[in-house]
Short mmCIF file of N, CA and C in Angstrom, two decimals:
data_model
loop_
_atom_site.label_atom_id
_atom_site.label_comp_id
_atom_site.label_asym_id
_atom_site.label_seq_id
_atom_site.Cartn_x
_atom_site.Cartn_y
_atom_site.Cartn_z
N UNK H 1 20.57 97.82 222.69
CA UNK H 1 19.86 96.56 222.58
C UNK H 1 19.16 96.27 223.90
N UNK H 2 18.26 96.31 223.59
CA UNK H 2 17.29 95.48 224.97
C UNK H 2 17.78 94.30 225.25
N UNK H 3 17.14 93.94 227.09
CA UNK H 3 17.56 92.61 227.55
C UNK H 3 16.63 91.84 227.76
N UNK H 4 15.22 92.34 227.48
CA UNK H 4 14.42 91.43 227.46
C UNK H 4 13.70 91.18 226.00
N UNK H 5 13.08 89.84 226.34
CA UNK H 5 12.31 89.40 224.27
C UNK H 5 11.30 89.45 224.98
N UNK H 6 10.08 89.45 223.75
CA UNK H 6 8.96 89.92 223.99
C UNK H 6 8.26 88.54 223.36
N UNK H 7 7.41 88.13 223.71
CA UNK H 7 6.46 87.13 223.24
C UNK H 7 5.22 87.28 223.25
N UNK H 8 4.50 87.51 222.42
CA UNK H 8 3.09 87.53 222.74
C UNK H 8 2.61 88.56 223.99
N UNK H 9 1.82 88.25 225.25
CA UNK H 9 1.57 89.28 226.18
C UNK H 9 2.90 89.44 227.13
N UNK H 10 3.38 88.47 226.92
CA UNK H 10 4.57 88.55 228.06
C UNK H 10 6.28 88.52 227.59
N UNK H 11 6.80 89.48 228.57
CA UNK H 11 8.53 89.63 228.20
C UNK H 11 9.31 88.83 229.70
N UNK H 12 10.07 88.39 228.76
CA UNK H 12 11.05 87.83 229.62
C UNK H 12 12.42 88.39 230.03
N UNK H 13 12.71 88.81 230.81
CA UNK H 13 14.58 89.39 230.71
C UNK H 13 15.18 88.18 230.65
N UNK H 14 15.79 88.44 229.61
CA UNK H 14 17.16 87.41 229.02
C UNK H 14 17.92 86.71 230.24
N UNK H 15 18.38 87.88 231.40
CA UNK H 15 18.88 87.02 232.67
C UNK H 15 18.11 86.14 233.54
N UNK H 16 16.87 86.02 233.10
CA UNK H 16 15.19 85.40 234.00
C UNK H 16 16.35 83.71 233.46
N UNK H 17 15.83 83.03 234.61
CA UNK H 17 16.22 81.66 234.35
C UNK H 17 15.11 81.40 233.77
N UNK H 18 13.77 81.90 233.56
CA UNK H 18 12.95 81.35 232.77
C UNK H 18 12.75 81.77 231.28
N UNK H 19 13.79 82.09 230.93
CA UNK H 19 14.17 82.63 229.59
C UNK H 19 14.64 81.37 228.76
N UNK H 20 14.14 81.34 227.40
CA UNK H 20 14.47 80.27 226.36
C UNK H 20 15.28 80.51 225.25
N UNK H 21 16.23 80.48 224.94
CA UNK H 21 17.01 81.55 223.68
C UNK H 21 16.36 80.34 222.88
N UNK H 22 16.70 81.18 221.50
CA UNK H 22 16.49 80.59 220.18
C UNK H 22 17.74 79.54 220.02
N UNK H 23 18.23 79.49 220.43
CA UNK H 23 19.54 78.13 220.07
C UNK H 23 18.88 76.66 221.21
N UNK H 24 18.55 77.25 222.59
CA UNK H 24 17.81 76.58 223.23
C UNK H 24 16.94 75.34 222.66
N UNK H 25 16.66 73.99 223.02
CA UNK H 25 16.08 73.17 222.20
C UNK H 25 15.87 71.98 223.10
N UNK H 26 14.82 71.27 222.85
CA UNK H 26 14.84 69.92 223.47
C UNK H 26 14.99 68.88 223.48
N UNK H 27 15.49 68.98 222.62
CA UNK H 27 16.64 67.57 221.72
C UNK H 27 17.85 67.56 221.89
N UNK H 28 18.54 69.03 222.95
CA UNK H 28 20.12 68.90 223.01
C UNK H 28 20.80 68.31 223.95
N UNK H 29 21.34 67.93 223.94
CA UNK H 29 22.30 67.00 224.59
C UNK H 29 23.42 67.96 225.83
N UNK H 30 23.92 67.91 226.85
CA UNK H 30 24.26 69.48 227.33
C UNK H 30 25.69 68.51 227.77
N UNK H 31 25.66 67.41 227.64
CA UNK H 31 26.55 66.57 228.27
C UNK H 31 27.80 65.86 227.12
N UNK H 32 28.80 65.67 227.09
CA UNK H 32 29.62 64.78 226.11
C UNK H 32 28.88 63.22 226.35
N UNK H 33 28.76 62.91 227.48
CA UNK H 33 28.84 61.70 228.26
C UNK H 33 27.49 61.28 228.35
N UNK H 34 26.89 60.23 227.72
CA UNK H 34 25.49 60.00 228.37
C UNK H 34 25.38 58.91 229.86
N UNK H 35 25.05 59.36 231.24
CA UNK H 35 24.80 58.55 231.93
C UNK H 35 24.22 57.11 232.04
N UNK H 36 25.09 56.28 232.20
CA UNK H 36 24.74 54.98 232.07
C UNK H 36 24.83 54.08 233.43
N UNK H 37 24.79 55.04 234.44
CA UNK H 37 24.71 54.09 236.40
C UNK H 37 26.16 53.93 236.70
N UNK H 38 27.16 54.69 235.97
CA UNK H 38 28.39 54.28 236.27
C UNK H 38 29.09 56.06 236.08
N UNK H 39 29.78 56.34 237.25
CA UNK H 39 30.59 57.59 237.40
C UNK H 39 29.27 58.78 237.30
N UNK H 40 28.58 58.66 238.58
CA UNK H 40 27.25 59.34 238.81
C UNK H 40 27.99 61.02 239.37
N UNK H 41 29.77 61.25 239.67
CA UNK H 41 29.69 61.85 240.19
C UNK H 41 30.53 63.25 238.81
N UNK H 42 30.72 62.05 238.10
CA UNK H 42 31.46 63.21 236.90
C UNK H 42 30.50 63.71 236.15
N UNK H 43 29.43 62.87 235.76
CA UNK H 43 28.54 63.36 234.74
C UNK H 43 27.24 64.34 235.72
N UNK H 44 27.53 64.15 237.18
CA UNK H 44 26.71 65.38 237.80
C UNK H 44 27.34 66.63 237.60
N UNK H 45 28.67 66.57 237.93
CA UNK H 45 29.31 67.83 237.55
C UNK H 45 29.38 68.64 236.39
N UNK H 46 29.29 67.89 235.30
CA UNK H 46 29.09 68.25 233.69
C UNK H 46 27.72 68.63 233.44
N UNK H 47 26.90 67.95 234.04
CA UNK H 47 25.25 68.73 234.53
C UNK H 47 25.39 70.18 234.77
N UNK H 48 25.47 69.93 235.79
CA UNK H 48 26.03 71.49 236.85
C UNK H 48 26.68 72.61 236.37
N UNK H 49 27.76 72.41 235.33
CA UNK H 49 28.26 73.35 234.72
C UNK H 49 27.52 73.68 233.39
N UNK H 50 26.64 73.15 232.84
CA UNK H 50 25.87 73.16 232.12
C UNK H 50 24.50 73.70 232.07
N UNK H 51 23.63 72.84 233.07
CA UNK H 51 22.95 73.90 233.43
C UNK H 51 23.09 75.54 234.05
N UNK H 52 24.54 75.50 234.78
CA UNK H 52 24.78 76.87 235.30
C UNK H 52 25.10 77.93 234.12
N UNK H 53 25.46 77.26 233.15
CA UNK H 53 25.72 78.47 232.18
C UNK H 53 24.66 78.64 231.03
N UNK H 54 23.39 77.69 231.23
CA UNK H 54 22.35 78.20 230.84
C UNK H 54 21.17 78.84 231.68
N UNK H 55 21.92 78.80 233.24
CA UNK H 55 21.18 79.72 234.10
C UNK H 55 19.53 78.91 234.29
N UNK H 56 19.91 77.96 234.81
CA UNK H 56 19.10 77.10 234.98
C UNK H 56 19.32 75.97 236.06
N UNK H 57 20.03 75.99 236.62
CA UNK H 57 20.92 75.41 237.62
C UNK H 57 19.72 75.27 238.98
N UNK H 58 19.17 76.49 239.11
CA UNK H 58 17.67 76.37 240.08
C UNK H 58 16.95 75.56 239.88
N UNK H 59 16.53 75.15 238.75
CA UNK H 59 15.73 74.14 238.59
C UNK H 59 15.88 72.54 239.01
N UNK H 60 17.03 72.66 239.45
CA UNK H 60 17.40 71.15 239.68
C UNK H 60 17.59 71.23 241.24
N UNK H 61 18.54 72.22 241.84
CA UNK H 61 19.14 72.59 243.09
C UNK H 61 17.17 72.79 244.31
N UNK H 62 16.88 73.38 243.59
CA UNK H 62 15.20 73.50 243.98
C UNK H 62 15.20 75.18 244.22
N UNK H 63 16.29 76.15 244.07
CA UNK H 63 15.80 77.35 244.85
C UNK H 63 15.20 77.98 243.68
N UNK H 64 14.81 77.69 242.52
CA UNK H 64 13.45 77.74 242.06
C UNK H 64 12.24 76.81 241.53
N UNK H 65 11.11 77.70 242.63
CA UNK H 65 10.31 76.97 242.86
C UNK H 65 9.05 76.82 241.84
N UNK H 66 8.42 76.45 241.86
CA UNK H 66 6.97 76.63 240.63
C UNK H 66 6.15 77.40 241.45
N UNK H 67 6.24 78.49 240.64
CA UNK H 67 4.53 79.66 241.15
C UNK H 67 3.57 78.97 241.17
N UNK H 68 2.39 79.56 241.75
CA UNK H 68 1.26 78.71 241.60
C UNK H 68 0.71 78.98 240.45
N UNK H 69 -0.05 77.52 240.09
CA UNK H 69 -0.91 77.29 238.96
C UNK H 69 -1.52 78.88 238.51
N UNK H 70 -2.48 78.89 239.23
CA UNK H 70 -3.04 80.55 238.90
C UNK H 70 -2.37 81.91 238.47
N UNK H 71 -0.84 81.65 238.86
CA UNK H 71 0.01 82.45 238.52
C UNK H 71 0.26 83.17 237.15
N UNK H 72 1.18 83.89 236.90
CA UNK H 72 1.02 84.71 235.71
C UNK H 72 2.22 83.94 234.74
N UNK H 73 3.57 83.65 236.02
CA UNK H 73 4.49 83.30 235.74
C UNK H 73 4.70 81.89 235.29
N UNK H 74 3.50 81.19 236.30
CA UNK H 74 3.41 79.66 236.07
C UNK H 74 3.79 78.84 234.39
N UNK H 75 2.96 79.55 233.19
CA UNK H 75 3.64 78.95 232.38
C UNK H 75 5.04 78.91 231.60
N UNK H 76 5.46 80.28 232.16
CA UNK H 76 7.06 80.25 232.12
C UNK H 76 8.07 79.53 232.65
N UNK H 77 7.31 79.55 233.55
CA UNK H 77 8.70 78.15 234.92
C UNK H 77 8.07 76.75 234.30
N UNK H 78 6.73 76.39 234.04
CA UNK H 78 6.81 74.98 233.23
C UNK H 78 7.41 75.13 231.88
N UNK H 79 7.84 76.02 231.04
CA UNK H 79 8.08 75.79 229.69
C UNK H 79 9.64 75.54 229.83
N UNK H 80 10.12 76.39 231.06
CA UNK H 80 11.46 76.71 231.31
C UNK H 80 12.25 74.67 231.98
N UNK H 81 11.20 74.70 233.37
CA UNK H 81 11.20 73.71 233.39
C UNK H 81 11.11 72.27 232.32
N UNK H 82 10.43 72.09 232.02
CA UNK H 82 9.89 71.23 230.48
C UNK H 82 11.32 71.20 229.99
N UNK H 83 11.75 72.10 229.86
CA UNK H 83 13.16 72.23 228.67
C UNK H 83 14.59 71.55 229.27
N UNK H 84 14.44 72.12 230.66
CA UNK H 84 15.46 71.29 231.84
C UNK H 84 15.06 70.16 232.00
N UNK H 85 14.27 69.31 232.02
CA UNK H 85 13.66 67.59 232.21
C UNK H 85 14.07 67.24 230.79
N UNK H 86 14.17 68.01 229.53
CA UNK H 86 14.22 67.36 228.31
C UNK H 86 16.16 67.41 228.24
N UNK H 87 16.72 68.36 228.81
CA UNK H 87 17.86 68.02 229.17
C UNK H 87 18.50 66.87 229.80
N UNK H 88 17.88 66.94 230.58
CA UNK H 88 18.10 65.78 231.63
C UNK H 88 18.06 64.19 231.10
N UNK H 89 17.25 63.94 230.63
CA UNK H 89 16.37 63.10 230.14
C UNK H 89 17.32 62.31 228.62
N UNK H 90 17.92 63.75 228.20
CA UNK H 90 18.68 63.34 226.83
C UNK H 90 19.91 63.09 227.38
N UNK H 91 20.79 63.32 228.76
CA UNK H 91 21.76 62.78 229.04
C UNK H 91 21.51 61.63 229.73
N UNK H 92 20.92 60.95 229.69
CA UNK H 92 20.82 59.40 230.30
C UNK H 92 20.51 57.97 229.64
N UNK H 93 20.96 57.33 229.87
CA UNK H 93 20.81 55.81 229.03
C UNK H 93 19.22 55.58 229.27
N UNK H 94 18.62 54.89 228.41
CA UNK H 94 16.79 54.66 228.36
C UNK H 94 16.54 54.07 229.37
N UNK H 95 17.42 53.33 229.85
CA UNK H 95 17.25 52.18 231.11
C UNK H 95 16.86 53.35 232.04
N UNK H 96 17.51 54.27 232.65
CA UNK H 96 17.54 55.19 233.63
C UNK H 96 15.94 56.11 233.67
N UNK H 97 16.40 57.07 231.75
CA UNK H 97 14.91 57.58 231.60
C UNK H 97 14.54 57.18 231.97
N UNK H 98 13.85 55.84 231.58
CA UNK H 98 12.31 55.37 231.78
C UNK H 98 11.73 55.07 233.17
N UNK H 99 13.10 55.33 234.24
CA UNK H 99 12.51 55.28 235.69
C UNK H 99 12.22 56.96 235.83
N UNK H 100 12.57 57.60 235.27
CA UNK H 100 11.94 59.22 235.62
C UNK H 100 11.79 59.70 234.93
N UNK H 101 11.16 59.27 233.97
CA UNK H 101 10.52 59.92 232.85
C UNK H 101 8.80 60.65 233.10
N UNK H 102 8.58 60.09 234.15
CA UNK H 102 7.25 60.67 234.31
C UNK H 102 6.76 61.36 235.76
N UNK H 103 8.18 61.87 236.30
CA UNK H 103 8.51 62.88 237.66
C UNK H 103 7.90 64.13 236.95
N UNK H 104 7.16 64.63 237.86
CA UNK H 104 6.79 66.05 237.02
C UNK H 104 8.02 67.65 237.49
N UNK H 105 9.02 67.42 238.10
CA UNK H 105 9.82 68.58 237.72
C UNK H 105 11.03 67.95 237.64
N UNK H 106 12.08 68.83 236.99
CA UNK H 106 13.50 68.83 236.84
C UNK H 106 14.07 68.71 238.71
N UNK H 107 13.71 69.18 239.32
CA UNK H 107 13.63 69.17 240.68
C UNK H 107 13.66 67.69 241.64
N UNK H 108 12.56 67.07 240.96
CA UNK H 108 12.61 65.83 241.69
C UNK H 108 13.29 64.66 240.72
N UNK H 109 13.44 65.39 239.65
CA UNK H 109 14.50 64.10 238.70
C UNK H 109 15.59 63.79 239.12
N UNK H 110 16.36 64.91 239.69
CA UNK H 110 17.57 65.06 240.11
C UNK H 110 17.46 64.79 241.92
N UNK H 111 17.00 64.52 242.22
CA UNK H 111 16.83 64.22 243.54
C UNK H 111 16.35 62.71 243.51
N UNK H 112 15.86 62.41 242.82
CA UNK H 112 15.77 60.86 242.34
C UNK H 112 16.93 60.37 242.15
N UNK H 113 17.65 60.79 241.02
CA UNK H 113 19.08 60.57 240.71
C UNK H 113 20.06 60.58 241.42
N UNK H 114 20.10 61.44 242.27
CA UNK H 114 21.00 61.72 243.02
C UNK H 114 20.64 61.02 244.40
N UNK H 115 19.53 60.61 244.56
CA UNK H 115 19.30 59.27 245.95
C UNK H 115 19.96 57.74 245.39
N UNK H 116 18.91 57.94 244.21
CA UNK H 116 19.35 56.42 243.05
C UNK H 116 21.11 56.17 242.74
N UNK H 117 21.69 57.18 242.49
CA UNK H 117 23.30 56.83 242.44
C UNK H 117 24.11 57.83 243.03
N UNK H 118 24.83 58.84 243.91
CA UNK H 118 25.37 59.13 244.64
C UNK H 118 25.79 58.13 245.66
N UNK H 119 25.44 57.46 246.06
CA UNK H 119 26.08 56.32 247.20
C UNK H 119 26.59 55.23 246.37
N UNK H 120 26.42 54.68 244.86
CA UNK H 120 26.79 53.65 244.11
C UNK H 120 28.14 54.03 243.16
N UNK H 121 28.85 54.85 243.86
CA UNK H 121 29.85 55.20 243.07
C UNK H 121 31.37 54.15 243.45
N UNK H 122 30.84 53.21 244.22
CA UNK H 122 31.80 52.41 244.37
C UNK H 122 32.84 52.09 244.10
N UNK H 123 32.19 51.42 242.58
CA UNK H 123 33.31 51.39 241.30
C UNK H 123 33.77 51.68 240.66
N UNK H 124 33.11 53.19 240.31
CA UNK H 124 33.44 54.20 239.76
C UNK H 124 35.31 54.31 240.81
N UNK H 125 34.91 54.72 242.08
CA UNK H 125 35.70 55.32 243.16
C UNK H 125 36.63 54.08 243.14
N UNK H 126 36.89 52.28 242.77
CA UNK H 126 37.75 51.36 243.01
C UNK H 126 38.06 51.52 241.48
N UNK H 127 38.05 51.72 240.66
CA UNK H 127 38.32 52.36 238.89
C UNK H 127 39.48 53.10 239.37
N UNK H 128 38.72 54.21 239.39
CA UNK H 128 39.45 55.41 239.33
C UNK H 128 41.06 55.64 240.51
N UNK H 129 40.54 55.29 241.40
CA UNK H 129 41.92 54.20 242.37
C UNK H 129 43.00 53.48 242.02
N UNK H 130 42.50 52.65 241.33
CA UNK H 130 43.06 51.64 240.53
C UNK H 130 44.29 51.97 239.82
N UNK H 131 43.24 53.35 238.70
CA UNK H 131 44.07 53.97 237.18
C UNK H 131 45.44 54.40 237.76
N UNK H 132 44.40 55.43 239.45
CA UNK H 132 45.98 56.39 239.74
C UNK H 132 46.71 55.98 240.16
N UNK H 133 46.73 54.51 240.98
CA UNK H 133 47.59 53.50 241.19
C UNK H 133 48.86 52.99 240.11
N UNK H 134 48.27 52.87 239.38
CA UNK H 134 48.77 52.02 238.45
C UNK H 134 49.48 53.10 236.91
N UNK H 135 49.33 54.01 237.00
CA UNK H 135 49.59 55.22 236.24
C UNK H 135 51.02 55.05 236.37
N UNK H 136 51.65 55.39 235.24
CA UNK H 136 53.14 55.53 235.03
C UNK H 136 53.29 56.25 234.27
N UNK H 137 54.72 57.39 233.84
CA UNK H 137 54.63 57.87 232.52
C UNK H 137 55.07 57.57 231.42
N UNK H 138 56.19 55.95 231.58
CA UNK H 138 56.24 55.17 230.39
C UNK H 138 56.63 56.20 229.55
N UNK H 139 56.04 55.95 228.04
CA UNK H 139 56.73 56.90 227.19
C UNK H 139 55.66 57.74 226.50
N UNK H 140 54.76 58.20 227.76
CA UNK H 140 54.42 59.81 227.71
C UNK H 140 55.32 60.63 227.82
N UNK H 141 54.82 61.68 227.12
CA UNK H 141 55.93 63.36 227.60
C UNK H 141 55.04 63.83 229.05
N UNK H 142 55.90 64.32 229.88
CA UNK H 142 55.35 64.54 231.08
C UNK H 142 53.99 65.15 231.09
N UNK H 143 53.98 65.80 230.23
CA UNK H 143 52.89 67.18 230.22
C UNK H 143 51.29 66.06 229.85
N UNK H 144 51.74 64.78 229.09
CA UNK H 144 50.47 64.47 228.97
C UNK H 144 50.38 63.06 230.39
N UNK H 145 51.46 62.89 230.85
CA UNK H 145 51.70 61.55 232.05
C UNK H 145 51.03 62.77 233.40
N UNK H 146 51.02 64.03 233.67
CA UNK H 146 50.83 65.32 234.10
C UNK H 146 49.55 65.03 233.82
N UNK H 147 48.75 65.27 232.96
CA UNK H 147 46.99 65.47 232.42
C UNK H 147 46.65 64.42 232.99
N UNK H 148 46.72 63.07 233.01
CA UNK H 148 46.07 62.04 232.98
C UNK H 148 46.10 61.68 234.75
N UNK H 149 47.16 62.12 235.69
CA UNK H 149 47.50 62.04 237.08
C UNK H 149 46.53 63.20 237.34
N UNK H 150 46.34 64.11 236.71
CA UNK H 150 45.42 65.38 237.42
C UNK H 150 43.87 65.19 237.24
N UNK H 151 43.75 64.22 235.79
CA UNK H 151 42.57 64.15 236.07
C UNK H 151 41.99 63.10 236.66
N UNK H 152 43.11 61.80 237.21
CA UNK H 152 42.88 61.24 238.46
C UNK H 152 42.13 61.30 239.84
N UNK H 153 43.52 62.30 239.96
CA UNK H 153 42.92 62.75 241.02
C UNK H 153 42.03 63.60 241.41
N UNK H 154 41.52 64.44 240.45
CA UNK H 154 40.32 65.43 240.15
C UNK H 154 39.23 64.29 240.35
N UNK H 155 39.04 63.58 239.56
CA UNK H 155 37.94 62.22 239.80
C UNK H 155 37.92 61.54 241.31
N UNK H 156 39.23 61.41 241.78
CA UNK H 156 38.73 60.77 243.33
C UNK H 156 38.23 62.04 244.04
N UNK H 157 38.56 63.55 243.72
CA UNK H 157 38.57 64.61 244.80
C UNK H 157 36.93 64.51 244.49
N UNK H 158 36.65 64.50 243.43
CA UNK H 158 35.09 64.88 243.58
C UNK H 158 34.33 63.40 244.28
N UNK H 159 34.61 62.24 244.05
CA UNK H 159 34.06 61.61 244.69
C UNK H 159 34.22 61.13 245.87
N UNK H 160 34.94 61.41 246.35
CA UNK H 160 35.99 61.61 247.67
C UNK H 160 35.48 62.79 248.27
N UNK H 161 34.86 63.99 248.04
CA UNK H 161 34.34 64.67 248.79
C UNK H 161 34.27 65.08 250.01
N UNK H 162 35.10 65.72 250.77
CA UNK H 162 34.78 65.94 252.55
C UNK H 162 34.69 67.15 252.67
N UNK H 163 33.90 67.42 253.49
CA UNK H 163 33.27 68.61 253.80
C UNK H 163 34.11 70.22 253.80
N UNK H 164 34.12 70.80 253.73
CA UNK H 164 34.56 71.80 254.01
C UNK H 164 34.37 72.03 256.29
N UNK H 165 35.45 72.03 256.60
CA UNK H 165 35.03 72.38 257.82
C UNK H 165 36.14 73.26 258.44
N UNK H 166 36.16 74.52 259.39
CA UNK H 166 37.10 74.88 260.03
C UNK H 166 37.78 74.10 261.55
N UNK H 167 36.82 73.27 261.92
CA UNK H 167 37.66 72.98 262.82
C UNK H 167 39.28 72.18 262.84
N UNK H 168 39.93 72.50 263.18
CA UNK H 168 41.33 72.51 263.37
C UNK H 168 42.05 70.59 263.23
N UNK H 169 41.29 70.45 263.85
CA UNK H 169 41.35 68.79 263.38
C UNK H 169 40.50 68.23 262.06
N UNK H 170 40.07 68.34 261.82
CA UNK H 170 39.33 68.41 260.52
C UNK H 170 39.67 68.84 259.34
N UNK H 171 40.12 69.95 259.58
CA UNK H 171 41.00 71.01 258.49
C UNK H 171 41.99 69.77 258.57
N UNK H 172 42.67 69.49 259.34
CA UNK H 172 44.11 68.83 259.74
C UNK H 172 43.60 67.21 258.57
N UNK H 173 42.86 66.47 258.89
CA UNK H 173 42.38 65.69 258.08
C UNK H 173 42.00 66.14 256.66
N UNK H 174 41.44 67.07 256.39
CA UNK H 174 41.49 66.90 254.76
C UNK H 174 42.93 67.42 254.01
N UNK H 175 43.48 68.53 254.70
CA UNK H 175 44.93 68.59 254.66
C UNK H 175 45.56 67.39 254.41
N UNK H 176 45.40 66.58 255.03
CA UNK H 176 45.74 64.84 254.84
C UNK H 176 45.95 64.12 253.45
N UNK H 177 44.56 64.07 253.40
CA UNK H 177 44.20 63.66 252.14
C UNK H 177 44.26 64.87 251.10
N UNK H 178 43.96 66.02 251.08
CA UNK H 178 44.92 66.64 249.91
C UNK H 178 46.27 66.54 249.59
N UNK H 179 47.42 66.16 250.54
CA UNK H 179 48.76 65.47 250.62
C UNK H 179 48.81 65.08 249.95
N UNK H 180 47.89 63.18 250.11
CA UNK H 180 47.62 62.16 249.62
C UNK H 180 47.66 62.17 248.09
#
């Protein structure tokens, strides 16, 4: 079996992020969750794993770029693109769309987004605090009082975020808070 499809004058290899399978569509939804300005940092992650396993993940990150217009490739990275903005676009509440609905790449949608709510996770981050605070296992069976503490704290770790660093005091601080 071949790895690339053939279209008209031009083939694509199936591994090309500018590849479109036939299940591919612009009406799909890639997310459970539609973004609504609240927990900007879970439904980025569900992005992320989403686009990465449709190999499309460049398009947002920026390390792919648009050829030039004149290019051969150019209408492949817009069709490819096009399809990632229609992603995007279908995981968000209309309120949101309609502020980037008319960004011309997947590239600067997400860089919009991610200026627009990455710092507003506030409440998301005093929520989610709160739950693991207040979490007991009552008359759960451990295994599910267990799920609900992990995915706690999975939710503050991602929004809680600190750097990766080797220095020795630093290390010593997130050590800390992984304790925590």
């Amino acid at each position: 079996m071949s790895d690339t499809i053939s279209s008209d004058s031009s083939a694509i290899n199936v591994s090309s992020p500018y590849y479109i399978g036939s299940s591919d569509n612009p009406n799909s939804i890639l997310v459970s969750t539609v973004f609504n300005g609240i927990g900007f940092q879970s439904w980025k992650r569900s992005m992320i794993l989403s686009l990465s396993a449709k190999n499309k993940l460049g398009f947002v990150d920026g390390s792919i770029t648009p050829p030039a217009i004149n290019s051969p490739a150019y209408s492949n990275w817009h069709k490819a693109n096009s399809m990632v903005i229609s992603w995007i676009l279908n995981s968000l509440n209309k309120t949101i769309d309609d502020n980037v609905l008319f960004l011309p790449s997947a590239f600067e949608i997400w860089n919009e987004l991610h200026q627009r709510f990455e710092q507003s996770d506030g409440t998301f981050l005093y929520n989610t605090q709160q739950q693991l605070f207040s979490l007991s296992q009552g008359i759960d069976a451990f295994s599910t009082y267990f799920t609900k503490l992990t995915k706690n704290w999975d939710e503050l770790r991602i929004v809680q975020a600190i750097p990766l660093c080797t220095y020795t005091v630093v290390a010593g601080i997130q050590e800390f808070f992984e304790d925590q």
